[in-house]
């Protein structure tokens, strides 16, 4: 065990503060650094190239110097890499080759997609590596700090690093979800599908409602969020609690006529949303047929409507291909 490794182990076991350096003072890095500082750790320096990163560092980490990545790494007992996924390997490899990452040092990244493999060069020089992804969206401002309380972190770590990883998550106010190395991409896909695609879905619903109100002068200034907020809030809470049992609406009732009317209006007024409507309607139908809420004969009629919609002149080639794939899978 190197001197630095003994020091880090002793400090984490005793609850003493670590000297922390952060490379990538973006929305995530600046907030995590501020949270670690509040937990008693010393933020020795951060690296950030953009004006926005420097502004975040000044706002959230007053007094912390902004330095070059190698200088940050050389000062840190714990080095936190919060750079974009596609840059992560290059940054870690460069710092390892330059000697800025060294034996016994804790090197942690916050990518959801990557596990420990992306830090293999750091591990090769003796660093102790951890992947620790916060399952949260960040604004890069102080409003994110209380949101970390109770946040789940997707953590991948070796047996010797599990204890320190657990302690760091606790310092941030969160709880760990232990993710196997080979399941990192699936873990991240689940979060991106649930969160990012939810934003797209809500944006499309807003556009449709805006079209509903567009021709009525009495509804000038109408905000679709007023209609959607209570509905979506209840739907999300119910889905998180009850899963598929929370499904309601025309698919659950097997209302083929209503679905047909939806498809006609969406195709006419908001055709760019038609592929996602059809895809999600088809998946919803599969679920309510599987659990017995809609009879197969009723479902077959709705499937024909969905397939006709994506095979029509307004449908893209990709959407028609998806329909064919779904039909072949059945």
XYZ file of N, CA, C and O in Angstrom, residues 210-316:
428
model
N -51.182 23.762 -27.334
C -51.043 25.118 -27.872
C -51.831 25.259 -29.161
O -52.454 26.302 -29.420
N -51.827 24.198 -29.979
C -52.597 24.226 -31.226
C -54.092 24.266 -30.950
O -54.861 24.899 -31.689
N -54.518 23.604 -29.874
C -55.944 23.619 -29.508
C -56.408 25.039 -29.213
O -57.487 25.468 -29.620
N -55.572 25.794 -28.498
C -55.967 27.130 -28.045
C -55.602 28.240 -29.017
O -56.008 29.390 -28.821
N -54.865 27.920 -30.074
C -54.282 28.951 -30.930
C -55.316 29.840 -31.606
O -55.076 31.035 -31.810
N -56.467 29.308 -31.981
C -57.451 30.069 -32.762
C -58.485 30.798 -31.911
O -59.415 31.414 -32.441
N -58.349 30.733 -30.612
C -59.338 31.346 -29.726
C -58.731 32.573 -29.052
O -57.902 32.440 -28.146
N -59.101 33.780 -29.458
C -58.528 34.995 -28.855
C -58.736 35.056 -27.350
O -57.935 35.660 -26.629
N -59.799 34.416 -26.866
C -60.066 34.445 -25.424
C -59.011 33.689 -24.626
O -58.909 33.859 -23.408
N -58.228 32.845 -25.309
C -57.219 32.053 -24.617
C -55.811 32.562 -24.882
O -54.839 31.818 -24.748
N -55.702 33.825 -25.248
C -54.382 34.416 -25.427
C -53.608 34.328 -24.107
O -54.135 34.627 -23.037
N -52.369 33.905 -24.210
C -51.550 33.747 -23.007
C -51.743 32.423 -22.295
O -51.162 32.196 -21.229
N -52.538 31.537 -22.892
C -52.755 30.217 -22.283
C -51.444 29.456 -22.167
O -50.641 29.404 -23.099
N -51.215 28.852 -21.022
C -50.012 28.055 -20.787
C -50.410 26.585 -20.673
O -51.129 26.203 -19.734
N -49.981 25.742 -21.628
C -50.332 24.314 -21.557
C -49.912 23.649 -20.260
O -50.502 22.636 -19.861
N -48.906 24.207 -19.611
C -48.457 23.603 -18.353
C -49.553 23.591 -17.307
O -49.605 22.695 -16.455
N -50.459 24.571 -17.369
C -51.549 24.616 -16.392
C -52.465 23.408 -16.527
O -53.020 22.919 -15.531
N -52.643 22.938 -17.751
C -53.461 21.753 -17.981
C -52.697 20.483 -17.654
O -53.243 19.534 -17.068
N -51.433 20.457 -18.037
C -50.659 19.226 -17.920
C -50.151 18.956 -16.510
O -50.026 17.788 -16.114
N -49.839 19.992 -15.756
C -49.148 19.780 -14.478
C -49.895 18.835 -13.533
O -49.310 17.846 -13.067
N -51.143 19.084 -13.209
C -51.801 18.148 -12.275
C -51.972 16.747 -12.846
O -51.843 15.751 -12.134
N -52.233 16.673 -14.149
C -52.401 15.367 -14.790
C -51.097 14.576 -14.786
O -51.060 13.393 -14.402
N -50.015 15.213 -15.207
C -48.737 14.517 -15.308
C -48.149 14.209 -13.938
O -47.508 13.164 -13.754
N -48.342 15.118 -12.995
C -47.840 14.858 -11.648
C -48.506 13.620 -11.052
O -47.829 12.740 -10.491
N -49.827 13.532 -11.206
C -50.544 12.356 -10.693
C -50.135 11.092 -11.443
O -49.936 10.033 -10.831
N -50.005 11.199 -12.768
C -49.633 10.024 -13.565
C -48.244 9.515 -13.181
O -48.027 8.297 -13.062
N -47.297 10.442 -12.986
C -45.944 10.024 -12.615
C -45.930 9.369 -11.239
O -45.327 8.304 -11.050
N -46.583 9.991 -10.282
C -46.633 9.404 -8.938
C -47.282 8.018 -8.968
O -46.789 7.077 -8.333
N -48.371 7.896 -9.718
C -49.056 6.605 -9.791
C -48.196 5.549 -10.476
O -48.161 4.388 -10.058
N -47.504 5.959 -11.562
C -46.663 5.004 -12.284
C -45.498 4.532 -11.428
O -45.140 3.350 -11.436
N -44.889 5.449 -10.669
C -43.778 5.061 -9.809
C -44.237 4.130 -8.694
O -43.486 3.243 -8.264
N -45.475 4.303 -8.261
C -45.989 3.482 -7.163
C -46.587 2.165 -7.650
O -46.378 1.108 -7.040
N -47.325 2.230 -8.779
C -48.117 1.074 -9.201
C -47.676 0.426 -10.504
O -48.241 -0.603 -10.893
N -46.723 1.014 -11.218
C -46.295 0.442 -12.478
C -47.415 0.438 -13.512
O -48.184 1.395 -13.616
N -47.536 -0.645 -14.268
C -48.543 -0.732 -15.330
C -49.973 -0.547 -14.828
O -50.855 -0.132 -15.586
N -50.208 -0.844 -13.574
C -51.566 -0.714 -13.036
C -52.047 0.730 -13.056
O -53.245 0.990 -12.953
N -51.124 1.686 -13.205
C -51.500 3.097 -13.237
C -52.027 3.536 -14.606
O -52.522 4.663 -14.743
N -51.932 2.673 -15.606
C -52.376 3.060 -16.952
C -53.877 3.321 -16.977
O -54.681 2.570 -16.417
N -54.263 4.412 -17.657
C -55.668 4.739 -17.874
C -55.827 5.179 -19.323
O -54.856 5.214 -20.074
N -57.039 5.528 -19.715
C -57.236 6.106 -21.035
C -57.769 5.137 -22.063
O -58.167 4.003 -21.753
N -57.775 5.554 -23.324
C -58.441 4.765 -24.375
C -57.823 3.397 -24.605
O -58.538 2.459 -24.975
N -56.513 3.253 -24.396
C -55.913 1.927 -24.592
C -56.423 0.933 -23.569
O -56.723 -0.219 -23.887
N -56.533 1.365 -22.329
C -57.010 0.476 -21.273
C -58.466 0.085 -21.516
O -58.879 -1.042 -21.243
N -59.239 1.033 -22.057
C -60.658 0.763 -22.316
C -60.894 0.053 -23.643
O -62.006 -0.388 -23.929
N -59.859 -0.010 -24.488
C -60.028 -0.613 -25.803
C -60.857 0.235 -26.736
O -61.553 -0.284 -27.623
N -60.796 1.561 -26.576
C -61.606 2.484 -27.365
C -60.969 2.749 -28.728
O -60.247 3.737 -28.928
N -61.225 1.880 -29.674
C -60.615 2.003 -30.993
C -61.040 3.294 -31.693
O -60.229 3.934 -32.382
N -62.290 3.694 -31.520
C -62.752 4.919 -32.164
C -62.019 6.147 -31.672
O -61.692 7.053 -32.459
N -61.758 6.194 -30.378
C -61.010 7.323 -29.818
C -59.586 7.336 -30.343
O -59.048 8.393 -30.704
N -58.952 6.175 -30.389
C -57.590 6.093 -30.915
C -57.555 6.550 -32.371
O -56.650 7.294 -32.788
N -58.549 6.138 -33.148
C -58.600 6.539 -34.554
C -58.718 8.057 -34.680
O -58.038 8.683 -35.516
N -59.542 8.681 -33.842
C -59.680 10.138 -33.864
C -58.372 10.817 -33.480
O -57.978 11.831 -34.082
N -57.683 10.273 -32.473
C -56.382 10.817 -32.091
C -55.425 10.816 -33.275
O -54.756 11.815 -33.562
N -55.327 9.680 -33.921
C -54.375 9.529 -35.015
C -54.656 10.517 -36.144
O -53.738 11.103 -36.724
N -55.931 10.710 -36.467
C -56.291 11.642 -37.541
C -55.902 13.075 -37.185
O -55.343 13.802 -38.004
N -56.178 13.489 -35.952
C -55.876 14.854 -35.538
C -54.372 15.090 -35.419
O -53.852 16.124 -35.825
N -53.677 14.128 -34.830
C -52.220 14.275 -34.680
C -51.558 14.350 -36.047
O -50.666 15.185 -36.280
N -51.977 13.496 -36.966
C -51.397 13.507 -38.306
C -51.651 14.832 -39.014
O -50.806 15.326 -39.765
N -52.816 15.433 -38.770
C -53.174 16.672 -39.454
C -52.532 17.905 -38.833
O -52.111 18.825 -39.539
N -52.436 17.939 -37.508
C -52.026 19.155 -36.817
C -50.577 19.095 -36.321
O -49.864 20.103 -36.358
N -50.146 17.936 -35.862
C -48.795 17.809 -35.298
C -48.148 16.531 -35.816
O -47.838 15.618 -35.038
N -47.931 16.428 -37.138
C -47.450 15.168 -37.717
C -46.090 14.726 -37.192
O -45.797 13.527 -37.202
N -45.267 15.674 -36.720
C -43.953 15.282 -36.208
C -44.052 14.469 -34.922
O -43.093 13.795 -34.532
N -45.221 14.531 -34.259
C -45.403 13.745 -33.038
C -46.034 12.381 -33.303
O -46.137 11.557 -32.394
N -46.459 12.135 -34.537
C -47.144 10.888 -34.850
C -46.297 9.643 -34.563
O -46.802 8.678 -33.983
N -45.015 9.610 -34.956
C -44.235 8.393 -34.685
C -44.168 8.030 -33.205
O -44.311 6.863 -32.844
N -43.954 9.034 -32.338
C -43.853 8.709 -30.914
C -45.216 8.317 -30.348
O -45.309 7.420 -29.505
N -46.294 8.970 -30.814
C -47.633 8.582 -30.352
C -47.899 7.122 -30.704
O -48.347 6.330 -29.861
N -47.627 6.757 -31.950
C -47.906 5.389 -32.407
C -47.039 4.376 -31.659
O -47.520 3.321 -31.222
N -45.760 4.696 -31.505
C -44.851 3.756 -30.832
C -45.274 3.517 -29.388
O -45.355 2.373 -28.916
N -45.581 4.597 -28.662
C -45.960 4.446 -27.262
C -47.355 3.842 -27.123
O -47.617 3.072 -26.184
N -48.247 4.177 -28.047
C -49.576 3.562 -28.013
C -49.470 2.053 -28.216
O -50.160 1.261 -27.542
N -48.604 1.637 -29.143
C -48.424 0.208 -29.379
C -47.856 -0.509 -28.181
O -48.308 -1.617 -27.816
N -46.878 0.092 -27.523
C -46.305 -0.533 -26.334
C -47.317 -0.575 -25.191
O -47.373 -1.551 -24.428
N -48.106 0.489 -25.062
C -49.149 0.506 -24.040
C -50.169 -0.598 -24.299
O -50.598 -1.310 -23.373
N -50.543 -0.760 -25.559
C -51.495 -1.806 -25.920
C -50.953 -3.185 -25.566
O -51.680 -4.042 -25.036
N -49.679 -3.418 -25.851
C -49.070 -4.706 -25.501
C -49.215 -4.989 -24.004
O -49.513 -6.126 -23.593
N -49.023 -3.965 -23.189
C -49.055 -4.157 -21.743
C -50.471 -4.489 -21.250
O -50.647 -5.359 -20.391
N -51.463 -3.779 -21.779
C -52.822 -4.013 -21.273
C -53.435 -5.282 -21.849
O -54.386 -5.834 -21.273
N -52.917 -5.771 -22.978
C -53.335 -7.086 -23.476
C -52.706 -8.185 -22.629
O -53.364 -9.152 -22.235
N -51.442 -8.013 -22.319
C -50.729 -9.021 -21.523
C -51.367 -9.213 -20.154
O -51.475 -10.344 -19.660
N -51.801 -8.110 -19.526
C -52.381 -8.264 -18.185
C -53.890 -8.508 -18.214
O -54.545 -8.551 -17.174
N -54.460 -8.643 -19.424
C -55.850 -9.063 -19.541
C -56.894 -7.965 -19.517
O -58.100 -8.256 -19.538
N -56.476 -6.699 -19.513
C -57.476 -5.629 -19.445
C -58.144 -5.357 -20.789
O -59.227 -4.778 -20.845
N -57.500 -5.734 -21.875
C -58.094 -5.579 -23.206
C -58.043 -6.926 -23.915
O -56.990 -7.581 -23.948
N -59.166 -7.334 -24.481
C -59.219 -8.617 -25.179
C -58.432 -8.551 -26.485
O -58.407 -7.507 -27.158
N -57.815 -9.655 -26.878
C -57.020 -9.667 -28.116
C -57.799 -9.217 -29.342
O -57.252 -8.547 -30.215
N -59.084 -9.573 -29.448
C -59.854 -9.192 -30.628
C -60.024 -7.671 -30.706
O -60.027 -7.075 -31.783
N -60.162 -7.036 -29.543
C -60.267 -5.580 -29.487
C -58.909 -4.952 -29.812
O -58.821 -3.952 -30.525
N -57.880 -5.558 -29.272
C -56.533 -5.035 -29.500
C -56.154 -5.122 -30.972
O -55.460 -4.235 -31.492
N -56.597 -6.158 -31.670
C -56.242 -6.327 -33.077
C -56.754 -5.162 -33.919
O -56.077 -4.700 -34.848
N -57.938 -4.677 -33.589
C -58.491 -3.541 -34.327
C -57.647 -2.285 -34.111
O -57.360 -1.538 -35.056
N -57.223 -2.079 -32.882
C -56.390 -0.904 -32.581
C -55.034 -1.031 -33.261
O -54.491 -0.060 -33.794
N -54.481 -2.236 -33.278
C -53.183 -2.433 -33.949
C -53.274 -2.075 -35.423
O -52.356 -1.473 -35.992
N -54.368 -2.455 -36.052
C -54.518 -2.141 -37.475
C -54.558 -0.627 -37.693
O -53.999 -0.114 -38.663
N -55.200 0.080 -36.797
C -55.240 1.540 -36.897
C -53.843 2.148 -36.744
O -53.462 3.058 -37.490
N -53.095 1.649 -35.784
C -51.747 2.165 -35.558
C -50.846 1.885 -36.753
O -50.081 2.754 -37.194
N -50.934 0.689 -37.281
C -50.087 0.324 -38.418
C -50.473 1.099 -39.667
O -49.607 1.490 -40.458
N -51.752 1.372 -39.831
C -52.192 2.168 -40.975
C -51.678 3.600 -40.861
O -51.315 4.225 -41.865
N -51.634 4.107 -39.640
C -51.170 5.481 -39.439
C -49.706 5.634 -39.819
O -49.320 6.598 -40.484
N -48.880 4.680 -39.434
C -47.449 4.800 -39.727
C -47.121 4.361 -41.150
O -46.013 4.597 -41.633
N -48.062 3.732 -41.822
C -47.838 3.345 -43.216
C -48.344 4.405 -44.182
O -48.167 4.282 -45.393
N -48.979 5.451 -43.656
C -49.559 6.483 -44.509
C -48.532 7.446 -45.052
O -47.341 7.374 -44.731
N -48.968 8.412 -45.864
C -48.042 9.328 -46.528
C -47.314 10.267 -45.583
O -46.261 10.796 -45.922
N -47.854 10.491 -44.383
C -47.192 11.389 -43.445
C -46.141 10.683 -42.603
O -45.390 11.319 -41.880
N -46.089 9.353 -42.687
C -45.158 8.608 -41.856
C -43.786 8.547 -42.503
O -43.642 8.461 -43.711
N -42.761 8.578 -41.674
C -41.388 8.495 -42.171
C -41.016 7.051 -42.454
O -41.657 6.117 -41.971
